PDB file of C-alpha atoms in Angstrom:
ATOM      1  CA  MET A   1     -30.127   0.008   8.827  1.00  0.00           C
ATOM      2  CA  MET A   2     -29.213  -1.750   5.607  1.00  0.00           C
ATOM      3  CA  LYS A   3     -31.962  -2.357   3.053  1.00  0.00           C
ATOM      4  CA  LYS A   4     -33.587  -5.788   3.254  1.00  0.00           C
ATOM      5  CA  LYS A   5     -32.575  -6.608  -0.345  1.00  0.00           C
ATOM      6  CA  THR A   6     -28.962  -5.701   0.422  1.00  0.00           C
ATOM      7  CA  VAL A   7     -28.929  -7.955   3.491  1.00  0.00           C
ATOM      8  CA  VAL A   8     -30.386 -10.875   1.537  1.00  0.00           C
ATOM      9  CA  SER A   9     -27.897 -10.360  -1.314  1.00  0.00           C
ATOM     10  CA  SER A  10     -25.003 -10.257   1.146  1.00  0.00           C
ATOM     11  CA  LEU A  11     -26.174 -13.489   2.772  1.00  0.00           C
ATOM     12  CA  LEU A  12     -26.473 -15.186  -0.640  1.00  0.00           C
ATOM     13  CA  LEU A  13     -22.896 -14.217  -1.515  1.00  0.00           C
ATOM     14  CA  PHE A  14     -21.649 -15.343   1.891  1.00  0.00           C
ATOM     15  CA  LEU A  15     -23.359 -18.715   1.388  1.00  0.00           C
ATOM     16  CA  ALA A  16     -21.659 -18.989  -2.005  1.00  0.00           C
ATOM     17  CA  ALA A  17     -18.297 -18.246  -0.367  1.00  0.00           C
ATOM     18  CA  CYS A  18     -18.952 -20.971   2.235  1.00  0.00           C
ATOM     19  CA  ILE A  19     -19.731 -23.529  -0.464  1.00  0.00           C
ATOM     20  CA  TRP A  20     -16.570 -22.594  -2.398  1.00  0.00           C
ATOM     21  CA  GLY A  21     -14.452 -22.720   0.740  1.00  0.00           C
ATOM     22  CA  ILE A  22     -15.512 -26.304   1.434  1.00  0.00           C
ATOM     23  CA  ALA A  23     -15.372 -27.216  -2.263  1.00  0.00           C
ATOM     24  CA  PHE A  24     -11.608 -26.648  -2.343  1.00  0.00           C
ATOM     25  CA  VAL A  25     -11.215 -30.107  -0.817  1.00  0.00           C
ATOM     26  CA  ALA A  26     -13.298 -31.657  -3.608  1.00  0.00           C
ATOM     27  CA  GLN A  27     -11.352 -29.738  -6.246  1.00  0.00           C
ATOM     28  CA  SER A  28      -8.028 -30.896  -4.833  1.00  0.00           C
ATOM     29  CA  VAL A  29      -9.091 -34.547  -4.504  1.00  0.00           C
ATOM     30  CA  GLY A  30     -10.598 -34.576  -7.983  1.00  0.00           C
ATOM     31  CA  MET A  31      -7.232 -33.697  -9.517  1.00  0.00           C
ATOM     32  CA  ASP A  32      -5.907 -37.043  -8.234  1.00  0.00           C
ATOM     33  CA  TYR A  33      -8.063 -38.840 -10.805  1.00  0.00           C
ATOM     34  CA  MET A  34      -8.154 -36.569 -13.867  1.00  0.00           C
ATOM     35  CA  GLY A  35      -6.630 -33.526 -15.559  1.00  0.00           C
ATOM     36  CA  PRO A  36      -7.843 -29.918 -15.143  1.00  0.00           C
ATOM     37  CA  PHE A  37      -9.715 -29.826 -18.461  1.00  0.00           C
ATOM     38  CA  THR A  38     -11.550 -33.084 -17.706  1.00  0.00           C
ATOM     39  CA  PHE A  39     -12.445 -32.087 -14.146  1.00  0.00           C
ATOM     40  CA  ASN A  40     -13.656 -28.613 -15.087  1.00  0.00           C
ATOM     41  CA  GLY A  41     -15.526 -29.892 -18.140  1.00  0.00           C
ATOM     42  CA  ALA A  42     -17.409 -32.468 -16.070  1.00  0.00           C
ATOM     43  CA  ARG A  43     -18.278 -30.157 -13.207  1.00  0.00           C
ATOM     44  CA  PHE A  44     -19.413 -27.298 -15.450  1.00  0.00           C
ATOM     45  CA  LEU A  45     -21.661 -29.554 -17.554  1.00  0.00           C
ATOM     46  CA  ILE A  46     -23.155 -31.007 -14.355  1.00  0.00           C
ATOM     47  CA  GLY A  47     -23.634 -27.488 -12.990  1.00  0.00           C
ATOM     48  CA  GLY A  48     -25.566 -26.436 -16.089  1.00  0.00           C
ATOM     49  CA  THR A  49     -27.659 -29.606 -16.152  1.00  0.00           C
ATOM     50  CA  VAL A  50     -28.878 -29.311 -12.546  1.00  0.00           C
ATOM     51  CA  LEU A  51     -30.263 -25.863 -13.376  1.00  0.00           C
ATOM     52  CA  LEU A  52     -32.394 -27.058 -16.295  1.00  0.00           C
ATOM     53  CA  PRO A  53     -35.339 -28.191 -14.089  1.00  0.00           C
ATOM     54  CA  ILE A  54     -35.382 -24.763 -12.408  1.00  0.00           C
ATOM     55  CA  ILE A  55     -35.477 -23.019 -15.782  1.00  0.00           C
ATOM     56  CA  PHE A  56     -38.272 -25.357 -16.898  1.00  0.00           C
ATOM     57  CA  ILE A  57     -40.333 -24.537 -13.794  1.00  0.00           C
ATOM     58  CA  ARG A  58     -39.756 -20.808 -14.325  1.00  0.00           C
ATOM     59  CA  ARG A  59     -40.480 -20.959 -18.072  1.00  0.00           C
ATOM     60  CA  ARG A  60     -43.774 -19.070 -17.730  1.00  0.00           C
ATOM     61  CA  GLN A  61     -42.182 -16.220 -15.827  1.00  0.00           C
ATOM     62  CA  LYS A  62     -41.338 -13.142 -17.837  1.00  0.00           C
ATOM     63  CA  ILE A  63     -37.594 -12.848 -18.473  1.00  0.00           C
ATOM     64  CA  HIS A  64     -36.033  -9.422 -18.885  1.00  0.00           C
ATOM     65  CA  SER A  65     -34.331 -10.391 -22.115  1.00  0.00           C
ATOM     66  CA  SER A  66     -33.503 -13.865 -23.373  1.00  0.00           C
ATOM     67  CA  GLY A  67     -31.004 -12.282 -25.759  1.00  0.00           C
ATOM     68  CA  MET A  68     -29.193 -10.602 -22.880  1.00  0.00           C
ATOM     69  CA  ALA A  69     -29.212 -13.875 -20.929  1.00  0.00           C
ATOM     70  CA  LEU A  70     -27.528 -15.617 -23.863  1.00  0.00           C
ATOM     71  CA  LYS A  71     -24.922 -12.871 -24.277  1.00  0.00           C
ATOM     72  CA  GLY A  72     -24.305 -12.654 -20.529  1.00  0.00           C
ATOM     73  CA  GLY A  73     -24.068 -16.415 -20.136  1.00  0.00           C
ATOM     74  CA  ILE A  74     -21.540 -16.764 -22.945  1.00  0.00           C
ATOM     75  CA  CYS A  75     -19.409 -13.876 -21.653  1.00  0.00           C
ATOM     76  CA  CYS A  76     -19.516 -15.216 -18.074  1.00  0.00           C
ATOM     77  CA  GLY A  77     -18.755 -18.714 -19.363  1.00  0.00           C
ATOM     78  CA  LEU A  78     -15.656 -17.563 -21.230  1.00  0.00           C
ATOM     79  CA  ALA A  79     -14.401 -15.722 -18.139  1.00  0.00           C
ATOM     80  CA  ILE A  80     -15.056 -18.518 -15.650  1.00  0.00           C
ATOM     81  CA  CYS A  81     -13.628 -21.158 -17.996  1.00  0.00           C
ATOM     82  CA  ALA A  82     -10.341 -19.283 -18.398  1.00  0.00           C
ATOM     83  CA  ALA A  83     -10.110 -18.336 -14.700  1.00  0.00           C
ATOM     84  CA  SER A  84     -10.731 -21.891 -13.474  1.00  0.00           C
ATOM     85  CA  LEU A  85      -8.201 -23.400 -15.875  1.00  0.00           C
ATOM     86  CA  PHE A  86      -5.466 -20.946 -14.888  1.00  0.00           C
ATOM     87  CA  GLN A  87      -6.209 -21.676 -11.219  1.00  0.00           C
ATOM     88  CA  GLN A  88      -6.062 -25.447 -11.728  1.00  0.00           C
ATOM     89  CA  MET A  89      -2.788 -25.213 -13.679  1.00  0.00           C
ATOM     90  CA  GLY A  90      -1.248 -22.769 -11.235  1.00  0.00           C
ATOM     91  CA  ILE A  91      -1.992 -24.922  -8.184  1.00  0.00           C
ATOM     92  CA  GLN A  92       0.158 -27.661  -9.739  1.00  0.00           C
ATOM     93  CA  TYR A  93       3.241 -25.411  -9.525  1.00  0.00           C
ATOM     94  CA  THR A  94       2.708 -23.461  -6.310  1.00  0.00           C
ATOM     95  CA  THR A  95       1.504 -24.025  -2.749  1.00  0.00           C
ATOM     96  CA  VAL A  96      -2.102 -23.884  -1.650  1.00  0.00           C
ATOM     97  CA  GLY A  97      -1.321 -20.921   0.635  1.00  0.00           C
ATOM     98  CA  LYS A  98       0.139 -18.824  -2.165  1.00  0.00           C
ATOM     99  CA  ALA A  99      -2.659 -19.782  -4.550  1.00  0.00           C
ATOM    100  CA  GLY A 100      -5.292 -18.792  -2.002  1.00  0.00           C
ATOM    101  CA  PHE A 101      -3.722 -15.409  -1.340  1.00  0.00           C
ATOM    102  CA  ILE A 102      -3.034 -14.537  -4.984  1.00  0.00           C
ATOM    103  CA  THR A 103      -6.519 -15.588  -6.127  1.00  0.00           C
ATOM    104  CA  THR A 104      -8.190 -13.320  -3.573  1.00  0.00           C
ATOM    105  CA  LEU A 105      -6.285 -10.319  -4.913  1.00  0.00           C
ATOM    106  CA  TYR A 106      -9.497  -9.673  -6.842  1.00  0.00           C
ATOM    107  CA  ILE A 107     -10.657  -7.807  -3.729  1.00  0.00           C
ATOM    108  CA  ILE A 108      -8.139  -5.119  -4.763  1.00  0.00           C
ATOM    109  CA  LEU A 109      -8.419  -5.575  -8.531  1.00  0.00           C
ATOM    110  CA  VAL A 110     -12.208  -5.067  -8.610  1.00  0.00           C
ATOM    111  CA  PRO A 111     -12.232  -1.553  -7.070  1.00  0.00           C
ATOM    112  CA  LEU A 112      -9.053  -0.718  -9.011  1.00  0.00           C
ATOM    113  CA  SER A 113     -10.783  -1.649 -12.262  1.00  0.00           C
ATOM    114  CA  GLY A 114     -13.624   0.647 -11.230  1.00  0.00           C
ATOM    115  CA  LEU A 115     -11.290   3.612 -11.690  1.00  0.00           C
ATOM    116  CA  PHE A 116     -10.707   2.687 -15.338  1.00  0.00           C
ATOM    117  CA  LEU A 117     -14.459   2.246 -15.809  1.00  0.00           C
ATOM    118  CA  ARG A 118     -15.029   5.718 -14.286  1.00  0.00           C
ATOM    119  CA  ARG A 119     -16.929   4.174 -11.388  1.00  0.00           C
ATOM    120  CA  LYS A 120     -16.686   5.989  -8.063  1.00  0.00           C
ATOM    121  CA  VAL A 121     -15.360   3.758  -5.280  1.00  0.00           C
ATOM    122  CA  ALA A 122     -16.046   4.836  -1.700  1.00  0.00           C
ATOM    123  CA  GLY A 123     -13.076   5.365   0.586  1.00  0.00           C
ATOM    124  CA  ARG A 124     -14.383   2.810   3.081  1.00  0.00           C
ATOM    125  CA  VAL A 125     -14.377   0.176   0.324  1.00  0.00           C
ATOM    126  CA  TRP A 126     -10.698   0.872  -0.396  1.00  0.00           C
ATOM    127  CA  ALA A 127      -9.931   0.701   3.335  1.00  0.00           C
ATOM    128  CA  ALA A 128     -11.823  -2.577   3.691  1.00  0.00           C
ATOM    129  CA  ALA A 129     -10.138  -4.054   0.601  1.00  0.00           C
ATOM    130  CA  ALA A 130      -6.676  -3.147   1.909  1.00  0.00           C
ATOM    131  CA  ALA A 131      -7.476  -4.608   5.339  1.00  0.00           C
ATOM    132  CA  ALA A 132      -8.834  -7.785   3.757  1.00  0.00           C
ATOM    133  CA  ALA A 133      -5.660  -8.134   1.667  1.00  0.00           C
ATOM    134  CA  VAL A 134      -3.587  -7.935   4.862  1.00  0.00           C
ATOM    135  CA  GLY A 135      -5.856 -10.500   6.501  1.00  0.00           C
ATOM    136  CA  MET A 136      -5.546 -12.845   3.522  1.00  0.00           C
ATOM    137  CA  TYR A 137      -1.768 -12.545   3.683  1.00  0.00           C
ATOM    138  CA  LEU A 138      -1.728 -13.538   7.359  1.00  0.00           C
ATOM    139  CA  LEU A 139      -4.183 -16.347   6.675  1.00  0.00           C
ATOM    140  CA  CYS A 140      -2.602 -17.919   3.597  1.00  0.00           C
ATOM    141  CA  MET A 141       1.047 -16.927   3.359  1.00  0.00           C
ATOM    142  CA  THR A 142       2.584 -19.135   6.020  1.00  0.00           C
ATOM    143  CA  GLU A 143       5.565 -20.421   4.028  1.00  0.00           C
ATOM    144  CA  GLY A 144       7.239 -17.243   2.819  1.00  0.00           C
ATOM    145  CA  PHE A 145       6.758 -15.458  -0.478  1.00  0.00           C
ATOM    146  CA  SER A 146       8.530 -15.968  -3.783  1.00  0.00           C
ATOM    147  CA  VAL A 147       7.204 -15.576  -7.308  1.00  0.00           C
ATOM    148  CA  GLY A 148       7.306 -18.580  -9.609  1.00  0.00           C
ATOM    149  CA  LYS A 149       5.502 -20.033 -12.623  1.00  0.00           C
ATOM    150  CA  GLY A 150       2.513 -21.178 -10.595  1.00  0.00           C
ATOM    151  CA  ASP A 151       2.204 -17.792  -8.877  1.00  0.00           C
ATOM    152  CA  ALA A 152       2.056 -16.036 -12.247  1.00  0.00           C
ATOM    153  CA  LEU A 153      -0.631 -18.444 -13.507  1.00  0.00           C
ATOM    154  CA  VAL A 154      -2.769 -17.930 -10.398  1.00  0.00           C
ATOM    155  CA  PHE A 155      -2.382 -14.148 -10.689  1.00  0.00           C
ATOM    156  CA  VAL A 156      -3.825 -14.371 -14.215  1.00  0.00           C
ATOM    157  CA  CYS A 157      -6.657 -16.345 -12.598  1.00  0.00           C
ATOM    158  CA  ALA A 158      -7.271 -13.468 -10.143  1.00  0.00           C
ATOM    159  CA  VAL A 159      -7.452 -11.001 -13.052  1.00  0.00           C
ATOM    160  CA  LEU A 160      -9.928 -13.247 -14.877  1.00  0.00           C
ATOM    161  CA  PHE A 161     -12.103 -13.664 -11.774  1.00  0.00           C
ATOM    162  CA  THR A 162     -12.139  -9.862 -11.576  1.00  0.00           C
ATOM    163  CA  VAL A 163     -13.428  -9.785 -15.154  1.00  0.00           C
ATOM    164  CA  HIS A 164     -16.038 -12.418 -14.229  1.00  0.00           C
ATOM    165  CA  ILE A 165     -17.315 -10.315 -11.311  1.00  0.00           C
ATOM    166  CA  LEU A 166     -17.557  -7.198 -13.509  1.00  0.00           C
ATOM    167  CA  VAL A 167     -19.320  -9.074 -16.315  1.00  0.00           C
ATOM    168  CA  ILE A 168     -21.876 -10.409 -13.829  1.00  0.00           C
ATOM    169  CA  ASP A 169     -22.343  -6.878 -12.479  1.00  0.00           C
ATOM    170  CA  PHE A 170     -23.186  -5.711 -16.019  1.00  0.00           C
ATOM    171  CA  PHE A 171     -25.552  -8.498 -17.082  1.00  0.00           C
ATOM    172  CA  SER A 172     -27.279  -9.664 -13.877  1.00  0.00           C
ATOM    173  CA  PRO A 173     -29.728  -6.705 -13.636  1.00  0.00           C
ATOM    174  CA  LYS A 174     -30.665  -7.097 -17.316  1.00  0.00           C
ATOM    175  CA  ALA A 175     -31.565 -10.814 -17.547  1.00  0.00           C
ATOM    176  CA  ASP A 176     -32.634 -13.847 -15.537  1.00  0.00           C
ATOM    177  CA  GLY A 177     -29.826 -14.918 -13.216  1.00  0.00           C
ATOM    178  CA  VAL A 178     -30.546 -18.644 -13.403  1.00  0.00           C
ATOM    179  CA  ALA A 179     -30.555 -18.555 -17.207  1.00  0.00           C
ATOM    180  CA  ILE A 180     -27.225 -16.679 -17.267  1.00  0.00           C
ATOM    181  CA  SER A 181     -25.745 -19.206 -14.844  1.00  0.00           C
ATOM    182  CA  CYS A 182     -26.949 -22.213 -16.858  1.00  0.00           C
ATOM    183  CA  ILE A 183     -25.605 -20.812 -20.140  1.00  0.00           C
ATOM    184  CA  GLN A 184     -22.249 -19.899 -18.603  1.00  0.00           C
ATOM    185  CA  PHE A 185     -21.752 -23.467 -17.348  1.00  0.00           C
ATOM    186  CA  TYR A 186     -22.578 -25.072 -20.661  1.00  0.00           C
ATOM    187  CA  THR A 187     -20.272 -22.595 -22.423  1.00  0.00           C
ATOM    188  CA  ALA A 188     -17.397 -23.324 -20.040  1.00  0.00           C
ATOM    189  CA  GLY A 189     -18.159 -27.057 -19.948  1.00  0.00           C
ATOM    190  CA  ILE A 190     -18.107 -27.460 -23.729  1.00  0.00           C
ATOM    191  CA  LEU A 191     -14.854 -25.505 -24.047  1.00  0.00           C
ATOM    192  CA  CYS A 192     -13.167 -27.536 -21.286  1.00  0.00           C
ATOM    193  CA  THR A 193     -14.414 -30.821 -22.761  1.00  0.00           C
ATOM    194  CA  VAL A 194     -12.920 -29.913 -26.136  1.00  0.00           C
ATOM    195  CA  GLY A 195      -9.669 -29.060 -24.353  1.00  0.00           C
ATOM    196  CA  ALA A 196      -9.754 -32.393 -22.511  1.00  0.00           C
ATOM    197  CA  VAL A 197     -10.124 -34.340 -25.759  1.00  0.00           C
ATOM    198  CA  LEU A 198      -7.258 -32.421 -27.373  1.00  0.00           C
ATOM    199  CA  ALA A 199      -4.813 -32.172 -24.437  1.00  0.00           C
ATOM    200  CA  GLU A 200      -5.709 -35.039 -22.088  1.00  0.00           C
ATOM    201  CA  GLN A 201      -6.951 -38.610 -22.238  1.00  0.00           C
ATOM    202  CA  PRO A 202     -10.313 -38.522 -20.440  1.00  0.00           C
ATOM    203  CA  SER A 203     -12.128 -41.769 -19.675  1.00  0.00           C
ATOM    204  CA  TRP A 204     -15.286 -42.911 -17.968  1.00  0.00           C
ATOM    205  CA  GLY A 205     -13.076 -44.761 -15.487  1.00  0.00           C
ATOM    206  CA  GLN A 206     -11.496 -41.496 -14.336  1.00  0.00           C
ATOM    207  CA  LEU A 207     -14.913 -39.916 -13.824  1.00  0.00           C
ATOM    208  CA  ALA A 208     -16.173 -42.980 -11.956  1.00  0.00           C
ATOM    209  CA  GLN A 209     -13.219 -42.896  -9.541  1.00  0.00           C
ATOM    210  CA  GLY A 210     -13.577 -39.164  -8.899  1.00  0.00           C
ATOM    211  CA  ILE A 211     -17.388 -39.054  -9.008  1.00  0.00           C
ATOM    212  CA  VAL A 212     -17.841 -37.718  -5.455  1.00  0.00           C
ATOM    213  CA  PRO A 213     -15.625 -34.602  -5.794  1.00  0.00           C
ATOM    214  CA  VAL A 214     -16.918 -34.010  -9.339  1.00  0.00           C
ATOM    215  CA  LEU A 215     -20.543 -34.143  -8.179  1.00  0.00           C
ATOM    216  CA  TYR A 216     -19.905 -31.787  -5.264  1.00  0.00           C
ATOM    217  CA  ALA A 217     -18.014 -29.352  -7.469  1.00  0.00           C
ATOM    218  CA  GLY A 218     -20.678 -29.597 -10.169  1.00  0.00           C
ATOM    219  CA  VAL A 219     -23.871 -29.469  -8.108  1.00  0.00           C
ATOM    220  CA  MET A 220     -22.835 -27.310  -5.143  1.00  0.00           C
ATOM    221  CA  SER A 221     -19.864 -25.217  -6.281  1.00  0.00           C
ATOM    222  CA  CYS A 222     -21.227 -24.600  -9.804  1.00  0.00           C
ATOM    223  CA  GLY A 223     -24.980 -25.144  -9.885  1.00  0.00           C
ATOM    224  CA  VAL A 224     -25.707 -23.610  -6.482  1.00  0.00           C
ATOM    225  CA  ALA A 225     -22.879 -21.239  -5.531  1.00  0.00           C
ATOM    226  CA  TYR A 226     -22.294 -19.491  -8.860  1.00  0.00           C
ATOM    227  CA  THR A 227     -26.040 -19.015  -9.270  1.00  0.00           C
ATOM    228  CA  LEU A 228     -26.179 -17.462  -5.799  1.00  0.00           C
ATOM    229  CA  GLN A 229     -23.358 -15.136  -6.892  1.00  0.00           C
ATOM    230  CA  ILE A 230     -25.243 -13.951  -9.982  1.00  0.00           C
ATOM    231  CA  ILE A 231     -28.487 -13.406  -8.053  1.00  0.00           C
ATOM    232  CA  GLY A 232     -26.750 -11.814  -5.062  1.00  0.00           C
ATOM    233  CA  GLN A 233     -24.736  -9.316  -7.085  1.00  0.00           C
ATOM    234  CA  LYS A 234     -27.876  -7.651  -8.455  1.00  0.00           C
ATOM    235  CA  GLU A 235     -28.227  -5.462  -5.357  1.00  0.00           C
ATOM    236  CA  LEU A 236     -24.555  -4.914  -4.493  1.00  0.00           C
ATOM    237  CA  ASP A 237     -21.631  -2.913  -5.779  1.00  0.00           C
ATOM    238  CA  PRO A 238     -19.063  -5.290  -7.348  1.00  0.00           C
ATOM    239  CA  SER A 239     -16.341  -4.058  -4.977  1.00  0.00           C
ATOM    240  CA  VAL A 240     -18.489  -4.943  -1.965  1.00  0.00           C
ATOM    241  CA  ALA A 241     -19.433  -8.278  -3.545  1.00  0.00           C
ATOM    242  CA  SER A 242     -15.776  -9.192  -4.077  1.00  0.00           C
ATOM    243  CA  LEU A 243     -15.031  -8.582  -0.391  1.00  0.00           C
ATOM    244  CA  ILE A 244     -17.841 -10.885   0.722  1.00  0.00           C
ATOM    245  CA  LEU A 245     -16.762 -13.572  -1.753  1.00  0.00           C
ATOM    246  CA  SER A 246     -13.205 -13.380  -0.398  1.00  0.00           C
ATOM    247  CA  MET A 247     -14.552 -15.074   2.755  1.00  0.00           C
ATOM    248  CA  GLU A 248     -14.082 -18.270   0.729  1.00  0.00           C
ATOM    249  CA  SER A 249     -10.515 -18.636   1.952  1.00  0.00           C
ATOM    250  CA  VAL A 250     -11.462 -17.931   5.563  1.00  0.00           C
ATOM    251  CA  VAL A 251     -14.180 -20.597   5.417  1.00  0.00           C
ATOM    252  CA  SER A 252     -11.773 -23.126   3.901  1.00  0.00           C
ATOM    253  CA  VAL A 253      -9.317 -22.642   6.768  1.00  0.00           C
ATOM    254  CA  LEU A 254     -12.052 -22.804   9.422  1.00  0.00           C
ATOM    255  CA  ALA A 255     -13.509 -25.919   7.769  1.00  0.00           C
ATOM    256  CA  GLY A 256     -10.122 -27.584   7.985  1.00  0.00           C
ATOM    257  CA  TRP A 257      -9.968 -26.668  11.662  1.00  0.00           C
ATOM    258  CA  LEU A 258     -13.497 -27.845  12.542  1.00  0.00           C
ATOM    259  CA  ILE A 259     -13.853 -30.864  10.238  1.00  0.00           C
ATOM    260  CA  LEU A 260     -10.296 -32.132   9.788  1.00  0.00           C
ATOM    261  CA  GLY A 261      -8.893 -31.022  13.126  1.00  0.00           C
ATOM    262  CA  GLN A 262      -6.167 -28.900  11.522  1.00  0.00           C
ATOM    263  CA  ALA A 263      -4.729 -26.484  14.081  1.00  0.00           C
ATOM    264  CA  LEU A 264      -4.952 -22.726  13.511  1.00  0.00           C
ATOM    265  CA  THR A 265      -2.046 -20.550  14.536  1.00  0.00           C
ATOM    266  CA  ALA A 266      -2.474 -17.156  16.156  1.00  0.00           C
ATOM    267  CA  ARG A 267      -1.374 -15.593  12.852  1.00  0.00           C
ATOM    268  CA  GLU A 268      -4.119 -17.445  10.919  1.00  0.00           C
ATOM    269  CA  LEU A 269      -6.773 -16.574  13.499  1.00  0.00           C
ATOM    270  CA  ALA A 270      -5.757 -12.912  13.232  1.00  0.00           C
ATOM    271  CA  GLY A 271      -6.076 -13.112   9.459  1.00  0.00           C
ATOM    272  CA  CYS A 272      -9.590 -14.583   9.728  1.00  0.00           C
ATOM    273  CA  ALA A 273     -10.623 -11.866  12.161  1.00  0.00           C
ATOM    274  CA  ILE A 274      -9.280  -9.056   9.950  1.00  0.00           C
ATOM    275  CA  VAL A 275     -11.019 -10.332   6.813  1.00  0.00           C
ATOM    276  CA  PHE A 276     -14.303 -10.854   8.664  1.00  0.00           C
ATOM    277  CA  ALA A 277     -14.100  -7.365  10.181  1.00  0.00           C
ATOM    278  CA  ALA A 278     -13.410  -5.857   6.746  1.00  0.00           C
ATOM    279  CA  VAL A 279     -16.476  -7.572   5.260  1.00  0.00           C
ATOM    280  CA  ILE A 280     -18.708  -6.380   8.104  1.00  0.00           C
ATOM    281  CA  PHE A 281     -17.304  -2.841   7.940  1.00  0.00           C
ATOM    282  CA  VAL A 282     -17.967  -2.427   4.220  1.00  0.00           C
ATOM    283  CA  GLN A 283     -21.623  -3.425   4.742  1.00  0.00           C
ATOM    284  CA  LEU A 284     -22.236  -0.513   7.105  1.00  0.00           C
ATOM    285  CA  ARG A 285     -23.445   2.806   5.838  1.00  0.00           C
ATOM    286  CA  PRO A 286     -21.464   5.889   6.858  1.00  0.00           C
ATOM    287  CA  GLY A 287     -22.398   6.667  10.453  1.00  0.00           C
ATOM    288  CA  GLU A 288     -23.327   3.109  11.368  1.00  0.00           C
ATOM    289  CA  SER A 289     -19.797   1.935  12.147  1.00  0.00           C
ATOM    290  CA  THR A 290     -19.958   3.360  15.669  1.00  0.00           C
ATOM    291  CA  ALA A 291     -22.510   2.765  18.385  1.00  0.00           C
ATOM    292  CA  GLU A 292     -25.130   5.453  19.123  1.00  0.00           C
ATOM    293  CA  GLY A 293     -24.743   7.514  22.275  1.00  0.00           C
TER     294      GLY A 293
END
């Protein structure tokens, strides 16, 4: 049986993936009212602000290292700021299907980066990552594949999300996860706000019109989901964590089917099943993948 802490961590990451899968709608709608810098700046600042009461309540608890929390938060903030901006810009030049598939290439990039970091990656993780990549292709790539400007931008986003996952893996055991999350959002929010002032023309009117998607992206996608990611990754290998987080795309498709009534083809259903099976398989210890007797 899996350790209780591992099960809880896996559930936290799956919940984060569910929130992100649904948040794609908010992210897409929000772009109708404002530019990528403005949207990301607003949601990141909101995400950091909603965590302040939690930090205040926990202020008497002993933190591993406030210095490490500051360093980790800034490093995570730089990574998530860059990744989110490249994703937002890339989506403007490519289809949602391609963007979804290319972004989730981090399920391959994370274990691949482990080789360069001299980290041993189990064979079952490689098998699960490859299967998940196939499932994501069936799920997202419904309009044929060609590489363009947007595809290249989203691929950079996938690389940066890989960096984000590895940075969290390094810092999360050494400092308070909520503090890291709060600092990363303020870091990313300030950088994006500066970019908005320099490259866009943000206004309170834009924020007022897009307040609903901004609030969802800020409170749920940032404040809740990214904090769940940081806390959940403490007990999991980053390669396993990336596979669970890749369920984001599966959830987004299923949400469209259940909530919006969007039909799923047999190809898309097969993709969902393959990704889900890969995530379950990688959670099993060797010897648990088959029934006893």
